[in-house]
């Protein structure tokens, strides 16, 4: 394998690695967004529960 072929192989590998990294980055961003949505939903449920708790004590 001559120098040009080696450089082509390296460039191809780098392109595949860049693609893999971009996919991983999108996955991480998606997971972070899902985590944020879940945290917001939990917070809303906790707020609703806090409003209901005083009413439950009056029974």
JSON list of N, CA and C in Angstrom, two decimals:
[
{"chain": "A", "resi": 1, "resn": "UNK", "atom": "N", "xyz": [0.86, -1.17, 0.00]},
{"chain": "A", "resi": 1, "resn": "UNK", "atom": "CA", "xyz": [0.00, 0.00, 0.00]},
{"chain": "A", "resi": 1, "resn": "UNK", "atom": "C", "xyz": [0.91, 1.24, 0.00]},
{"chain": "A", "resi": 2, "resn": "UNK", "atom": "N", "xyz": [0.69, 2.10, -0.99]},
{"chain": "A", "resi": 2, "resn": "UNK", "atom": "CA", "xyz": [1.53, 3.29, -1.06]},
{"chain": "A", "resi": 2, "resn": "UNK", "atom": "C", "xyz": [0.95, 4.40, -0.16]},
{"chain": "A", "resi": 3, "resn": "UNK", "atom": "N", "xyz": [1.65, 5.49, -0.11]},
{"chain": "A", "resi": 3, "resn": "UNK", "atom": "CA", "xyz": [1.28, 6.58, 0.80]},
{"chain": "A", "resi": 3, "resn": "UNK", "atom": "C", "xyz": [-0.11, 7.14, 0.48]},
{"chain": "A", "resi": 4, "resn": "UNK", "atom": "N", "xyz": [-0.43, 7.29, -0.81]},
{"chain": "A", "resi": 4, "resn": "UNK", "atom": "CA", "xyz": [-1.75, 7.81, -1.19]},
{"chain": "A", "resi": 4, "resn": "UNK", "atom": "C", "xyz": [-2.86, 6.88, -0.73]},
{"chain": "A", "resi": 5, "resn": "UNK", "atom": "N", "xyz": [-2.66, 5.59, -0.89]},
{"chain": "A", "resi": 5, "resn": "UNK", "atom": "CA", "xyz": [-3.67, 4.61, -0.48]},
{"chain": "A", "resi": 5, "resn": "UNK", "atom": "C", "xyz": [-3.84, 4.63, 1.05]},
{"chain": "A", "resi": 6, "resn": "UNK", "atom": "N", "xyz": [-2.73, 4.76, 1.75]},
{"chain": "A", "resi": 6, "resn": "UNK", "atom": "CA", "xyz": [-2.83, 4.84, 3.21]},
{"chain": "A", "resi": 6, "resn": "UNK", "atom": "C", "xyz": [-3.58, 6.08, 3.65]},
{"chain": "A", "resi": 7, "resn": "UNK", "atom": "N", "xyz": [-3.27, 7.22, 3.01]},
{"chain": "A", "resi": 7, "resn": "UNK", "atom": "CA", "xyz": [-3.97, 8.46, 3.34]},
{"chain": "A", "resi": 7, "resn": "UNK", "atom": "C", "xyz": [-5.46, 8.36, 3.01]},
{"chain": "A", "resi": 8, "resn": "UNK", "atom": "N", "xyz": [-5.80, 7.74, 1.89]},
{"chain": "A", "resi": 8, "resn": "UNK", "atom": "CA", "xyz": [-7.21, 7.53, 1.55]},
{"chain": "A", "resi": 8, "resn": "UNK", "atom": "C", "xyz": [-7.90, 6.67, 2.60]},
{"chain": "A", "resi": 9, "resn": "UNK", "atom": "N", "xyz": [-7.23, 5.62, 3.05]},
{"chain": "A", "resi": 9, "resn": "UNK", "atom": "CA", "xyz": [-7.81, 4.74, 4.07]},
{"chain": "A", "resi": 9, "resn": "UNK", "atom": "C", "xyz": [-8.00, 5.49, 5.39]},
{"chain": "A", "resi": 10, "resn": "UNK", "atom": "N", "xyz": [-7.03, 6.30, 5.75]},
{"chain": "A", "resi": 10, "resn": "UNK", "atom": "CA", "xyz": [-7.13, 7.10, 6.97]},
{"chain": "A", "resi": 10, "resn": "UNK", "atom": "C", "xyz": [-8.28, 8.10, 6.85]},
{"chain": "A", "resi": 11, "resn": "UNK", "atom": "N", "xyz": [-8.39, 8.75, 5.71]},
{"chain": "A", "resi": 11, "resn": "UNK", "atom": "CA", "xyz": [-9.45, 9.73, 5.50]},
{"chain": "A", "resi": 11, "resn": "UNK", "atom": "C", "xyz": [-10.82, 9.05, 5.58]},
{"chain": "A", "resi": 12, "resn": "UNK", "atom": "N", "xyz": [-10.95, 7.88, 4.99]},
{"chain": "A", "resi": 12, "resn": "UNK", "atom": "CA", "xyz": [-12.21, 7.15, 5.03]},
{"chain": "A", "resi": 12, "resn": "UNK", "atom": "C", "xyz": [-12.57, 6.76, 6.47]},
{"chain": "A", "resi": 13, "resn": "UNK", "atom": "N", "xyz": [-11.58, 6.31, 7.20]},
{"chain": "A", "resi": 13, "resn": "UNK", "atom": "CA", "xyz": [-11.81, 5.94, 8.60]},
{"chain": "A", "resi": 13, "resn": "UNK", "atom": "C", "xyz": [-12.22, 7.17, 9.42]},
{"chain": "A", "resi": 14, "resn": "UNK", "atom": "N", "xyz": [-11.58, 8.29, 9.19]},
{"chain": "A", "resi": 14, "resn": "UNK", "atom": "CA", "xyz": [-11.94, 9.53, 9.90]},
{"chain": "A", "resi": 14, "resn": "UNK", "atom": "C", "xyz": [-13.36, 9.97, 9.56]},
{"chain": "A", "resi": 15, "resn": "UNK", "atom": "N", "xyz": [-13.76, 9.80, 8.31]},
{"chain": "A", "resi": 15, "resn": "UNK", "atom": "CA", "xyz": [-15.12, 10.16, 7.93]},
{"chain": "A", "resi": 15, "resn": "UNK", "atom": "C", "xyz": [-16.13, 9.26, 8.65]},
{"chain": "A", "resi": 16, "resn": "UNK", "atom": "N", "xyz": [-15.83, 7.96, 8.77]},
{"chain": "A", "resi": 16, "resn": "UNK", "atom": "CA", "xyz": [-16.71, 7.04, 9.49]},
{"chain": "A", "resi": 16, "resn": "UNK", "atom": "C", "xyz": [-16.77, 7.40, 10.98]},
{"chain": "A", "resi": 17, "resn": "UNK", "atom": "N", "xyz": [-15.63, 7.73, 11.55]},
{"chain": "A", "resi": 17, "resn": "UNK", "atom": "CA", "xyz": [-15.59, 8.13, 12.95]},
{"chain": "A", "resi": 17, "resn": "UNK", "atom": "C", "xyz": [-16.37, 9.42, 13.20]},
{"chain": "A", "resi": 18, "resn": "UNK", "atom": "N", "xyz": [-16.26, 10.36, 12.28]},
{"chain": "A", "resi": 18, "resn": "UNK", "atom": "CA", "xyz": [-17.01, 11.61, 12.40]},
{"chain": "A", "resi": 18, "resn": "UNK", "atom": "C", "xyz": [-18.50, 11.32, 12.35]},
{"chain": "A", "resi": 19, "resn": "UNK", "atom": "N", "xyz": [-18.91, 10.46, 11.43]},
{"chain": "A", "resi": 19, "resn": "UNK", "atom": "CA", "xyz": [-20.32, 10.09, 11.33]},
{"chain": "A", "resi": 19, "resn": "UNK", "atom": "C", "xyz": [-20.80, 9.42, 12.61]},
{"chain": "A", "resi": 20, "resn": "UNK", "atom": "N", "xyz": [-20.02, 8.49, 13.14]},
{"chain": "A", "resi": 20, "resn": "UNK", "atom": "CA", "xyz": [-20.37, 7.82, 14.39]},
{"chain": "A", "resi": 20, "resn": "UNK", "atom": "C", "xyz": [-20.48, 8.83, 15.54]},
{"chain": "A", "resi": 21, "resn": "UNK", "atom": "N", "xyz": [-19.55, 9.76, 15.59]},
{"chain": "A", "resi": 21, "resn": "UNK", "atom": "CA", "xyz": [-19.57, 10.78, 16.65]},
{"chain": "A", "resi": 21, "resn": "UNK", "atom": "C", "xyz": [-20.80, 11.67, 16.53]},
{"chain": "A", "resi": 22, "resn": "UNK", "atom": "N", "xyz": [-21.17, 12.04, 15.32]},
{"chain": "A", "resi": 22, "resn": "UNK", "atom": "CA", "xyz": [-22.35, 12.86, 15.11]},
{"chain": "A", "resi": 22, "resn": "UNK", "atom": "C", "xyz": [-23.61, 12.12, 15.55]},
{"chain": "A", "resi": 23, "resn": "UNK", "atom": "N", "xyz": [-23.68, 10.82, 15.26]},
{"chain": "A", "resi": 23, "resn": "UNK", "atom": "CA", "xyz": [-24.83, 10.02, 15.69]},
{"chain": "A", "resi": 23, "resn": "UNK", "atom": "C", "xyz": [-24.87, 9.92, 17.21]},
{"chain": "A", "resi": 24, "resn": "UNK", "atom": "N", "xyz": [-23.73, 9.71, 17.82]},
{"chain": "A", "resi": 24, "resn": "UNK", "atom": "CA", "xyz": [-23.66, 9.62, 19.28]},
{"chain": "A", "resi": 24, "resn": "UNK", "atom": "C", "xyz": [-24.06, 10.95, 19.91]},
{"chain": "A", "resi": 25, "resn": "UNK", "atom": "N", "xyz": [-23.62, 12.04, 19.35]},
{"chain": "A", "resi": 25, "resn": "UNK", "atom": "CA", "xyz": [-23.96, 13.36, 19.86]},
{"chain": "A", "resi": 25, "resn": "UNK", "atom": "C", "xyz": [-25.48, 13.58, 19.79]},
{"chain": "A", "resi": 26, "resn": "UNK", "atom": "N", "xyz": [-26.09, 13.18, 18.68]},
{"chain": "A", "resi": 26, "resn": "UNK", "atom": "CA", "xyz": [-27.54, 13.31, 18.55]},
{"chain": "A", "resi": 26, "resn": "UNK", "atom": "C", "xyz": [-28.26, 12.45, 19.58]},
{"chain": "A", "resi": 27, "resn": "UNK", "atom": "N", "xyz": [-27.74, 11.27, 19.84]},
{"chain": "A", "resi": 27, "resn": "UNK", "atom": "CA", "xyz": [-28.34, 10.39, 20.83]},
{"chain": "A", "resi": 27, "resn": "UNK", "atom": "C", "xyz": [-28.25, 11.01, 22.22]},
{"chain": "A", "resi": 28, "resn": "UNK", "atom": "N", "xyz": [-27.10, 11.54, 22.55]},
{"chain": "A", "resi": 28, "resn": "UNK", "atom": "CA", "xyz": [-26.90, 12.17, 23.86]},
{"chain": "A", "resi": 28, "resn": "UNK", "atom": "C", "xyz": [-27.82, 13.37, 24.01]},
{"chain": "A", "resi": 29, "resn": "UNK", "atom": "N", "xyz": [-27.93, 14.17, 22.98]},
{"chain": "A", "resi": 29, "resn": "UNK", "atom": "CA", "xyz": [-28.81, 15.34, 23.03]},
{"chain": "A", "resi": 29, "resn": "UNK", "atom": "C", "xyz": [-30.26, 14.91, 23.20]},
{"chain": "A", "resi": 30, "resn": "UNK", "atom": "N", "xyz": [-30.65, 13.85, 22.50]},
{"chain": "A", "resi": 30, "resn": "UNK", "atom": "CA", "xyz": [-32.01, 13.33, 22.62]},
{"chain": "A", "resi": 30, "resn": "UNK", "atom": "C", "xyz": [-32.29, 12.82, 24.01]},
{"chain": "A", "resi": 31, "resn": "UNK", "atom": "N", "xyz": [-31.32, 12.14, 24.60]},
{"chain": "A", "resi": 31, "resn": "UNK", "atom": "CA", "xyz": [-31.50, 11.63, 25.95]},
{"chain": "A", "resi": 31, "resn": "UNK", "atom": "C", "xyz": [-31.59, 12.78, 26.96]},
{"chain": "A", "resi": 32, "resn": "UNK", "atom": "N", "xyz": [-30.79, 13.80, 26.76]},
{"chain": "A", "resi": 32, "resn": "UNK", "atom": "CA", "xyz": [-30.83, 14.96, 27.66]},
{"chain": "A", "resi": 32, "resn": "UNK", "atom": "C", "xyz": [-32.18, 15.66, 27.57]},
{"chain": "A", "resi": 33, "resn": "UNK", "atom": "N", "xyz": [-32.71, 15.79, 26.37]},
{"chain": "A", "resi": 33, "resn": "UNK", "atom": "CA", "xyz": [-34.02, 16.41, 26.20]},
{"chain": "A", "resi": 33, "resn": "UNK", "atom": "C", "xyz": [-35.11, 15.57, 26.85]},
{"chain": "A", "resi": 34, "resn": "UNK", "atom": "N", "xyz": [-35.03, 14.25, 26.69]},
{"chain": "A", "resi": 34, "resn": "UNK", "atom": "CA", "xyz": [-36.01, 13.36, 27.32]},
{"chain": "A", "resi": 34, "resn": "UNK", "atom": "C", "xyz": [-35.92, 13.45, 28.84]},
{"chain": "A", "resi": 35, "resn": "UNK", "atom": "N", "xyz": [-34.72, 13.53, 29.35]},
{"chain": "A", "resi": 35, "resn": "UNK", "atom": "CA", "xyz": [-34.53, 13.67, 30.79]},
{"chain": "A", "resi": 35, "resn": "UNK", "atom": "C", "xyz": [-35.14, 14.97, 31.29]},
{"chain": "A", "resi": 36, "resn": "UNK", "atom": "N", "xyz": [-34.93, 16.05, 30.56]},
{"chain": "A", "resi": 36, "resn": "UNK", "atom": "CA", "xyz": [-35.50, 17.34, 30.94]},
{"chain": "A", "resi": 36, "resn": "UNK", "atom": "C", "xyz": [-37.03, 17.29, 30.94]},
{"chain": "A", "resi": 37, "resn": "UNK", "atom": "N", "xyz": [-37.62, 16.66, 29.92]},
{"chain": "A", "resi": 37, "resn": "UNK", "atom": "CA", "xyz": [-39.07, 16.54, 29.87]},
{"chain": "A", "resi": 37, "resn": "UNK", "atom": "C", "xyz": [-39.60, 15.72, 31.04]},
{"chain": "A", "resi": 38, "resn": "UNK", "atom": "N", "xyz": [-38.90, 14.65, 31.37]},
{"chain": "A", "resi": 38, "resn": "UNK", "atom": "CA", "xyz": [-39.30, 13.81, 32.50]},
{"chain": "A", "resi": 38, "resn": "UNK", "atom": "C", "xyz": [-39.22, 14.59, 33.81]},
{"chain": "A", "resi": 39, "resn": "UNK", "atom": "N", "xyz": [-38.16, 15.35, 34.00]},
{"chain": "A", "resi": 39, "resn": "UNK", "atom": "CA", "xyz": [-38.00, 16.15, 35.21]},
{"chain": "A", "resi": 39, "resn": "UNK", "atom": "C", "xyz": [-39.12, 17.19, 35.32]},
{"chain": "A", "resi": 40, "resn": "UNK", "atom": "N", "xyz": [-39.48, 17.81, 34.20]},
{"chain": "A", "resi": 40, "resn": "UNK", "atom": "CA", "xyz": [-40.56, 18.78, 34.21]},
{"chain": "A", "resi": 40, "resn": "UNK", "atom": "C", "xyz": [-41.89, 18.12, 34.56]},
{"chain": "A", "resi": 41, "resn": "UNK", "atom": "N", "xyz": [-42.13, 16.95, 34.00]},
{"chain": "A", "resi": 41, "resn": "UNK", "atom": "CA", "xyz": [-43.37, 16.23, 34.30]},
{"chain": "A", "resi": 41, "resn": "UNK", "atom": "C", "xyz": [-43.43, 15.86, 35.78]},
{"chain": "A", "resi": 42, "resn": "UNK", "atom": "N", "xyz": [-42.33, 15.39, 36.33]},
{"chain": "A", "resi": 42, "resn": "UNK", "atom": "CA", "xyz": [-42.28, 15.06, 37.76]},
{"chain": "A", "resi": 42, "resn": "UNK", "atom": "C", "xyz": [-42.55, 16.30, 38.61]},
{"chain": "A", "resi": 43, "resn": "UNK", "atom": "N", "xyz": [-41.97, 17.40, 38.23]},
{"chain": "A", "resi": 43, "resn": "UNK", "atom": "CA", "xyz": [-42.18, 18.64, 38.97]},
{"chain": "A", "resi": 43, "resn": "UNK", "atom": "C", "xyz": [-43.65, 19.05, 38.95]},
{"chain": "A", "resi": 44, "resn": "UNK", "atom": "N", "xyz": [-44.30, 18.94, 37.78]},
{"chain": "A", "resi": 44, "resn": "UNK", "atom": "CA", "xyz": [-45.72, 19.28, 37.69]},
{"chain": "A", "resi": 44, "resn": "UNK", "atom": "C", "xyz": [-46.56, 18.35, 38.56]},
{"chain": "A", "resi": 45, "resn": "UNK", "atom": "N", "xyz": [-46.23, 17.07, 38.56]},
{"chain": "A", "resi": 45, "resn": "UNK", "atom": "CA", "xyz": [-46.97, 16.12, 39.40]},
{"chain": "A", "resi": 45, "resn": "UNK", "atom": "C", "xyz": [-46.77, 16.41, 40.88]},
{"chain": "A", "resi": 46, "resn": "UNK", "atom": "N", "xyz": [-45.55, 16.77, 41.26]},
{"chain": "A", "resi": 46, "resn": "UNK", "atom": "CA", "xyz": [-45.28, 17.12, 42.66]},
{"chain": "A", "resi": 46, "resn": "UNK", "atom": "C", "xyz": [-46.08, 18.35, 43.06]},
{"chain": "A", "resi": 47, "resn": "UNK", "atom": "N", "xyz": [-46.19, 19.32, 42.17]},
{"chain": "A", "resi": 47, "resn": "UNK", "atom": "CA", "xyz": [-46.97, 20.53, 42.46]},
{"chain": "A", "resi": 47, "resn": "UNK", "atom": "C", "xyz": [-48.45, 20.19, 42.62]},
{"chain": "A", "resi": 48, "resn": "UNK", "atom": "N", "xyz": [-48.95, 19.32, 41.74]},
{"chain": "A", "resi": 48, "resn": "UNK", "atom": "CA", "xyz": [-50.36, 18.91, 41.86]},
{"chain": "A", "resi": 48, "resn": "UNK", "atom": "C", "xyz": [-50.59, 18.15, 43.17]},
{"chain": "A", "resi": 49, "resn": "UNK", "atom": "N", "xyz": [-49.66, 17.30, 43.51]},
{"chain": "A", "resi": 49, "resn": "UNK", "atom": "CA", "xyz": [-49.77, 16.53, 44.76]},
{"chain": "A", "resi": 49, "resn": "UNK", "atom": "C", "xyz": [-49.76, 17.47, 45.97]},
{"chain": "A", "resi": 50, "resn": "UNK", "atom": "N", "xyz": [-48.90, 18.47, 45.93]},
{"chain": "A", "resi": 50, "resn": "UNK", "atom": "CA", "xyz": [-48.82, 19.42, 47.04]},
{"chain": "A", "resi": 50, "resn": "UNK", "atom": "C", "xyz": [-50.15, 20.16, 47.21]},
{"chain": "A", "resi": 51, "resn": "UNK", "atom": "N", "xyz": [-50.83, 20.43, 46.10]},
{"chain": "A", "resi": 51, "resn": "UNK", "atom": "CA", "xyz": [-52.13, 21.10, 46.20]},
{"chain": "A", "resi": 51, "resn": "UNK", "atom": "C", "xyz": [-53.20, 20.17, 46.76]},
{"chain": "A", "resi": 52, "resn": "UNK", "atom": "N", "xyz": [-53.08, 18.88, 46.51]},
{"chain": "A", "resi": 52, "resn": "UNK", "atom": "CA", "xyz": [-54.07, 17.91, 46.97]},
{"chain": "A", "resi": 52, "resn": "UNK", "atom": "C", "xyz": [-53.87, 17.50, 48.42]},
{"chain": "A", "resi": 53, "resn": "UNK", "atom": "N", "xyz": [-52.65, 17.50, 48.90]},
{"chain": "A", "resi": 53, "resn": "UNK", "atom": "CA", "xyz": [-52.36, 17.03, 50.25]},
{"chain": "A", "resi": 53, "resn": "UNK", "atom": "C", "xyz": [-53.13, 17.77, 51.34]},
{"chain": "A", "resi": 54, "resn": "UNK", "atom": "N", "xyz": [-53.22, 19.10, 51.32]},
{"chain": "A", "resi": 54, "resn": "UNK", "atom": "CA", "xyz": [-54.00, 19.77, 52.36]},
{"chain": "A", "resi": 54, "resn": "UNK", "atom": "C", "xyz": [-55.46, 19.35, 52.36]},
{"chain": "A", "resi": 55, "resn": "UNK", "atom": "N", "xyz": [-56.05, 19.12, 51.17]},
{"chain": "A", "resi": 55, "resn": "UNK", "atom": "CA", "xyz": [-57.43, 18.68, 51.07]},
{"chain": "A", "resi": 55, "resn": "UNK", "atom": "C", "xyz": [-57.62, 17.30, 51.66]},
{"chain": "A", "resi": 56, "resn": "UNK", "atom": "N", "xyz": [-56.64, 16.41, 51.47]},
{"chain": "A", "resi": 56, "resn": "UNK", "atom": "CA", "xyz": [-56.74, 15.06, 52.00]},
{"chain": "A", "resi": 56, "resn": "UNK", "atom": "C", "xyz": [-56.69, 15.03, 53.50]},
{"chain": "A", "resi": 57, "resn": "UNK", "atom": "N", "xyz": [-56.03, 15.99, 54.12]},
{"chain": "A", "resi": 57, "resn": "UNK", "atom": "CA", "xyz": [-55.92, 16.05, 55.58]},
{"chain": "A", "resi": 57, "resn": "UNK", "atom": "C", "xyz": [-57.24, 16.44, 56.24]},
{"chain": "A", "resi": 58, "resn": "UNK", "atom": "N", "xyz": [-58.15, 17.08, 55.52]},
{"chain": "A", "resi": 58, "resn": "UNK", "atom": "CA", "xyz": [-59.38, 17.56, 56.11]},
{"chain": "A", "resi": 58, "resn": "UNK", "atom": "C", "xyz": [-60.45, 16.48, 56.23]},
{"chain": "A", "resi": 59, "resn": "UNK", "atom": "N", "xyz": [-60.20, 15.28, 55.73]},
{"chain": "A", "resi": 59, "resn": "UNK", "atom": "CA", "xyz": [-61.21, 14.19, 55.81]},
{"chain": "A", "resi": 59, "resn": "UNK", "atom": "C", "xyz": [-61.47, 13.73, 57.19]}
]
